[in-house]
């Protein structure tokens, strides 16, 4: 979009060159600005995909923050950061906003390398308060006077890390402002006691009944009961405050302000100005509506939390070719339901993402055997361990990037005790446009060295079915790791098979070398071998390892003894990954000899955002990259 077009379509927004420019707008100008921000976000995300509903819900809050605080001096930390699109637009990135989440474009999350106004890199939940407290402590040590603001959603407040930050912040008494953006949702509808506590939709009938019961109990106390009850009735304001979240945050020694209407710009600005002048830790409770200003997103905020391309006029998703195929997530969800029908010990657990991980259908069919623990991956794993210790078969479905947060629990609570817990790691490998904070490229490395754990990765949809059945039939912990998106279009199995542990399969014979691939890289390895044969007549074998741990040792050793070279391919970090495991085996058995070995995978760097296709091509792990490596080896 040219500068002239921006001026014509978004005249008020185009006039905001720096954050401070918002100060010059009157009330009508601010109203126009909010409307233009929403139009720009909807228009852009409809073609790039992204986190629509979260950003639409905080437009007024973002504007108020930038009217009160100066991000060139003050520090603003967004939790997760998927709600920061309006912030990007108002901090000098309007002209590049059309590149959102595209290769070489701006990130979908705050990123200090992208802008000096992005004060902390985020992407995972519940880090804002801890980071902001660190900034406040650094400010005081350096004797500076800037303000520090953390903006955290009520979904992120379900995680323990947020309370660790609150606890220390209250104990230190630092000047710190926490804005609690309460829209009653994280990705899916929030769950748990805290969510109910924060909710402003308390039933008045329930409140009245509680008050009557509390009064009756008080009156039963000998001698002083009637006086206590009468005092409680007279102190109606105090009694009401008992029902507000303020009680919780005051216990952390925060000054609580709220709830505040989150779409009333004037009130937001006034409250933030007041908080700016107060000392000590402050919490401002702001009530917003996810997807505000765009009816499809308001109606279905879960779908529009992170959405693909859609028609901006209607909100209808745009379907492209392969979208007709089921995703790996879909296949997992269907298979889990089928297996659970025959085994009432199977239990499903997720961390605030039933739709994203494919267990929403399970929750409907087996509500008593489904648990959404909120954004609490550590708790999810130890909770699963407790279930397994009592004979259940818990399946923990969490994105690979978020499973990283539960590493100690996997080691200590599950694997050390050799418990029957199945970890299903969705989004294993490169996830695409969400970028470095969300790529699941470390799981093979951080899981394969844990004793007792079996680690598998399917090459297609039916193999995922087989692996899930194998995991649930196995006595001990198992992790199944599969990619984001659609599979190969392979027909699903009517009945999943139990795979022999630690055994792969030969998919293509050949004597001129061998590709040993795992997971999503098996299909492009087959294609590369086929093209090489057409080009040169060289016949390279392709072996699907299936298992990262235990490795199919006997088969790999046989291949090493009969082939001139071995090329390993994985969609995981090379450091400590599948290829490293194969090399270790060959070296330990003394069979390297004249065998040439080359590894393809993700190098020792964080991978930026872009489509999965673009990123795989850039890293040389697509068909053409594998083919190029083969040409060098033959």
Coordinates of C-alpha atoms in Angstrom, one line a residue, residues 327-552:
X327 CA -4.9 -31.8 9.4
X328 CA -2.7 -33.9 11.7
X329 CA -4.6 -32.3 14.6
X330 CA -7.9 -33.5 13.2
X331 CA -6.5 -37.0 12.7
X332 CA -5.2 -37.1 16.3
X333 CA -8.5 -35.9 17.7
X334 CA -10.6 -38.4 15.8
X335 CA -8.3 -41.3 16.6
X336 CA -8.2 -40.5 20.3
X337 CA -12.0 -40.5 20.4
X338 CA -12.1 -43.9 18.7
X339 CA -9.6 -45.4 21.0
X340 CA -11.3 -43.9 24.1
X341 CA -14.5 -45.6 23.0
X342 CA -12.9 -49.0 23.7
X343 CA -10.9 -48.0 26.7
X344 CA -12.5 -46.0 29.6
X345 CA -9.1 -45.4 31.2
X346 CA -8.0 -43.0 28.4
X347 CA -8.1 -39.4 29.7
X348 CA -7.4 -36.2 27.6
X349 CA -5.6 -33.2 29.1
X350 CA -4.8 -29.9 27.4
X351 CA -3.6 -26.5 28.5
X352 CA -6.2 -23.9 27.4
X353 CA -6.3 -25.1 23.8
X354 CA -9.0 -27.8 23.3
X355 CA -9.7 -26.6 19.7
X356 CA -6.1 -26.0 18.8
X357 CA -4.9 -29.4 19.9
X358 CA -7.9 -31.3 18.5
X359 CA -9.5 -32.5 21.8
X360 CA -12.6 -30.4 21.6
X361 CA -14.5 -33.3 20.2
X362 CA -13.2 -35.6 22.9
X363 CA -14.4 -33.1 25.5
X364 CA -17.9 -33.3 24.1
X365 CA -18.0 -37.1 23.8
X366 CA -16.3 -37.8 27.1
X367 CA -16.7 -34.7 29.3
X368 CA -15.9 -36.7 32.5
X369 CA -12.5 -37.8 31.1
X370 CA -11.5 -34.4 29.7
X371 CA -9.5 -31.8 31.6
X372 CA -8.5 -28.3 30.4
X373 CA -6.1 -27.1 33.1
X374 CA -5.6 -23.5 31.7
X375 CA -2.3 -22.1 30.7
X376 CA -0.5 -24.4 33.1
X377 CA 1.7 -26.8 31.2
X378 CA 3.8 -27.8 34.2
X379 CA 0.6 -28.6 36.2
X380 CA -0.8 -30.5 33.2
X381 CA 2.1 -32.9 33.2
X382 CA 2.2 -33.5 36.9
X383 CA -1.6 -33.8 37.0
X384 CA -1.2 -36.5 34.3
X385 CA 1.4 -38.3 36.4
X386 CA -1.0 -38.4 39.3
X387 CA -3.7 -39.9 37.0
X388 CA -1.3 -42.5 35.6
X389 CA -0.1 -43.5 39.1
X390 CA -3.7 -44.6 39.7
X391 CA -4.0 -46.7 36.6
X392 CA -5.4 -44.2 34.1
X393 CA -4.0 -43.5 30.7
X394 CA -3.6 -39.8 30.3
X395 CA -2.9 -38.2 27.0
X396 CA -1.4 -34.7 27.3
X397 CA -2.0 -32.7 24.1
X398 CA 0.1 -29.5 24.0
X399 CA 1.9 -27.6 21.3
X400 CA 5.6 -28.5 21.1
X401 CA 6.7 -24.9 21.8
X402 CA 4.6 -24.8 25.0
X403 CA 5.6 -28.3 26.1
X404 CA 9.1 -26.8 26.6
X405 CA 7.8 -25.1 29.8
X406 CA 7.1 -28.5 31.5
X407 CA 10.6 -30.1 30.9
X408 CA 11.3 -30.7 34.6
X409 CA 7.9 -32.3 35.2
X410 CA 8.4 -34.6 32.2
X411 CA 11.7 -35.7 33.7
X412 CA 11.0 -35.8 37.4
X413 CA 7.3 -36.6 37.7
X414 CA 6.7 -38.9 34.7
X415 CA 9.8 -40.5 33.3
X416 CA 11.7 -41.0 36.6
X417 CA 8.6 -43.0 37.8
X418 CA 8.1 -44.7 34.4
X419 CA 4.4 -43.7 34.3
X420 CA 2.0 -44.4 31.5
X421 CA 1.6 -40.9 30.2
X422 CA 1.3 -40.1 26.5
X423 CA 2.6 -36.7 25.3
X424 CA 1.1 -35.6 22.0
X425 CA 3.2 -32.7 20.7
X426 CA 1.2 -30.8 18.1
X427 CA 3.0 -28.2 15.9
X428 CA 6.3 -30.2 16.0
X429 CA 8.8 -28.6 13.6
X430 CA 8.4 -25.3 11.8
X431 CA 5.0 -23.7 12.4
X432 CA 5.3 -20.9 9.9
X433 CA 4.1 -17.3 10.4
X434 CA 4.1 -17.2 14.2
X435 CA 7.9 -17.4 14.1
X436 CA 10.7 -18.1 16.5
X437 CA 8.7 -18.1 19.6
X438 CA 6.4 -20.8 18.3
X439 CA 8.6 -23.2 16.2
X440 CA 8.6 -26.6 17.7
X441 CA 12.2 -27.4 16.6
X442 CA 13.7 -28.4 19.9
X443 CA 11.5 -31.3 21.1
X444 CA 13.5 -34.2 19.6
X445 CA 16.6 -32.8 21.2
X446 CA 15.3 -32.2 24.7
X447 CA 13.2 -35.4 24.9
X448 CA 15.5 -38.0 23.4
X449 CA 18.0 -38.0 26.3
X450 CA 15.4 -38.7 29.0
X451 CA 15.5 -42.3 30.3
X452 CA 12.4 -44.5 29.9
X453 CA 10.8 -42.2 27.3
X454 CA 9.8 -43.6 23.9
X455 CA 9.8 -40.9 21.2
X456 CA 8.1 -41.3 17.8
X457 CA 7.3 -39.1 14.8
X458 CA 4.8 -40.1 12.0
X459 CA 5.4 -39.7 8.3
X460 CA 1.7 -39.4 7.4
X461 CA -1.8 -39.6 8.8
X462 CA -2.3 -43.3 9.2
X463 CA 1.1 -43.6 10.9
X464 CA 0.0 -41.0 13.4
X465 CA -3.0 -43.3 14.1
X466 CA -0.7 -46.3 14.6
X467 CA 1.6 -44.4 16.9
X468 CA -1.2 -43.1 19.1
X469 CA -2.5 -46.7 19.5
X470 CA 1.1 -47.9 20.1
X471 CA 1.6 -45.2 22.8
X472 CA -1.5 -46.1 24.7
X473 CA -0.7 -49.8 24.6
X474 CA 2.8 -49.3 25.9
X475 CA 3.8 -49.6 29.5
X476 CA 5.7 -46.4 30.2
X477 CA 5.9 -42.8 29.0
X478 CA 5.7 -42.0 25.2
X479 CA 5.9 -38.8 23.2
X480 CA 4.4 -38.6 19.7
X481 CA 5.4 -35.5 17.7
X482 CA 3.6 -34.4 14.6
X483 CA 3.6 -31.2 12.4
X484 CA 1.2 -28.4 11.9
X485 CA -1.1 -28.5 9.0
X486 CA -2.4 -31.1 6.6
X487 CA -0.9 -34.4 6.0
X488 CA 0.0 -36.3 2.8
X489 CA -3.5 -37.2 1.9
X490 CA -2.9 -40.9 2.8
X491 CA -6.1 -42.8 3.5
X492 CA -6.8 -43.3 7.2
X493 CA -6.6 -46.8 8.8
X494 CA -9.9 -48.4 9.8
X495 CA -8.2 -49.8 12.8
X496 CA -4.8 -48.5 14.1
X497 CA -2.0 -51.1 14.4
X498 CA 0.4 -51.5 17.3
X499 CA 3.9 -50.8 15.9
X500 CA 7.0 -52.8 17.1
X501 CA 8.9 -50.4 19.3
X502 CA 12.3 -49.3 17.9
X503 CA 11.7 -50.5 14.3
X504 CA 11.5 -48.4 11.2
X505 CA 10.5 -49.3 7.6
X506 CA 12.3 -49.3 4.3
X507 CA 10.2 -47.3 1.8
X508 CA 12.6 -47.3 -1.2
X509 CA 15.4 -49.7 -2.1
X510 CA 18.7 -48.6 -3.5
X511 CA 22.4 -49.3 -3.3
X512 CA 23.9 -45.9 -4.1
X513 CA 23.3 -44.4 -0.7
X514 CA 20.5 -44.0 1.9
X515 CA 18.3 -41.2 3.2
X516 CA 17.3 -41.8 6.8
X517 CA 14.4 -39.5 7.5
X518 CA 11.9 -39.0 10.3
X519 CA 8.5 -37.5 10.6
X520 CA 7.5 -34.8 8.1
X521 CA 10.7 -35.1 6.1
X522 CA 10.1 -38.6 4.9
X523 CA 7.8 -37.5 2.1
X524 CA 10.2 -34.9 0.6
X525 CA 13.0 -37.5 1.0
X526 CA 11.1 -39.9 -1.2
X527 CA 10.5 -37.2 -3.8
X528 CA 14.1 -36.2 -3.8
X529 CA 15.3 -39.8 -4.3
X530 CA 12.8 -40.2 -7.2
X531 CA 14.0 -37.1 -9.0
X532 CA 17.6 -38.1 -8.5
X533 CA 16.9 -41.5 -10.1
X534 CA 15.3 -39.8 -13.1
X535 CA 18.2 -37.3 -13.4
X536 CA 21.2 -39.6 -12.9
X537 CA 20.0 -43.2 -12.7
X538 CA 21.4 -43.4 -9.1
X539 CA 19.1 -45.4 -6.8
X540 CA 19.1 -44.0 -3.3
X541 CA 17.3 -45.9 -0.6
X542 CA 14.8 -44.1 1.8
X543 CA 14.4 -45.4 5.3
X544 CA 11.6 -44.1 7.6
X545 CA 13.1 -44.3 11.1
X546 CA 9.7 -43.8 12.9
X547 CA 11.5 -43.9 16.2
X548 CA 13.9 -41.3 17.5
X549 CA 14.1 -43.3 20.8
X550 CA 14.8 -46.1 20.8
X551 CA 16.4 -45.9 17.5
X552 CA 16.0 -48.8 15.0

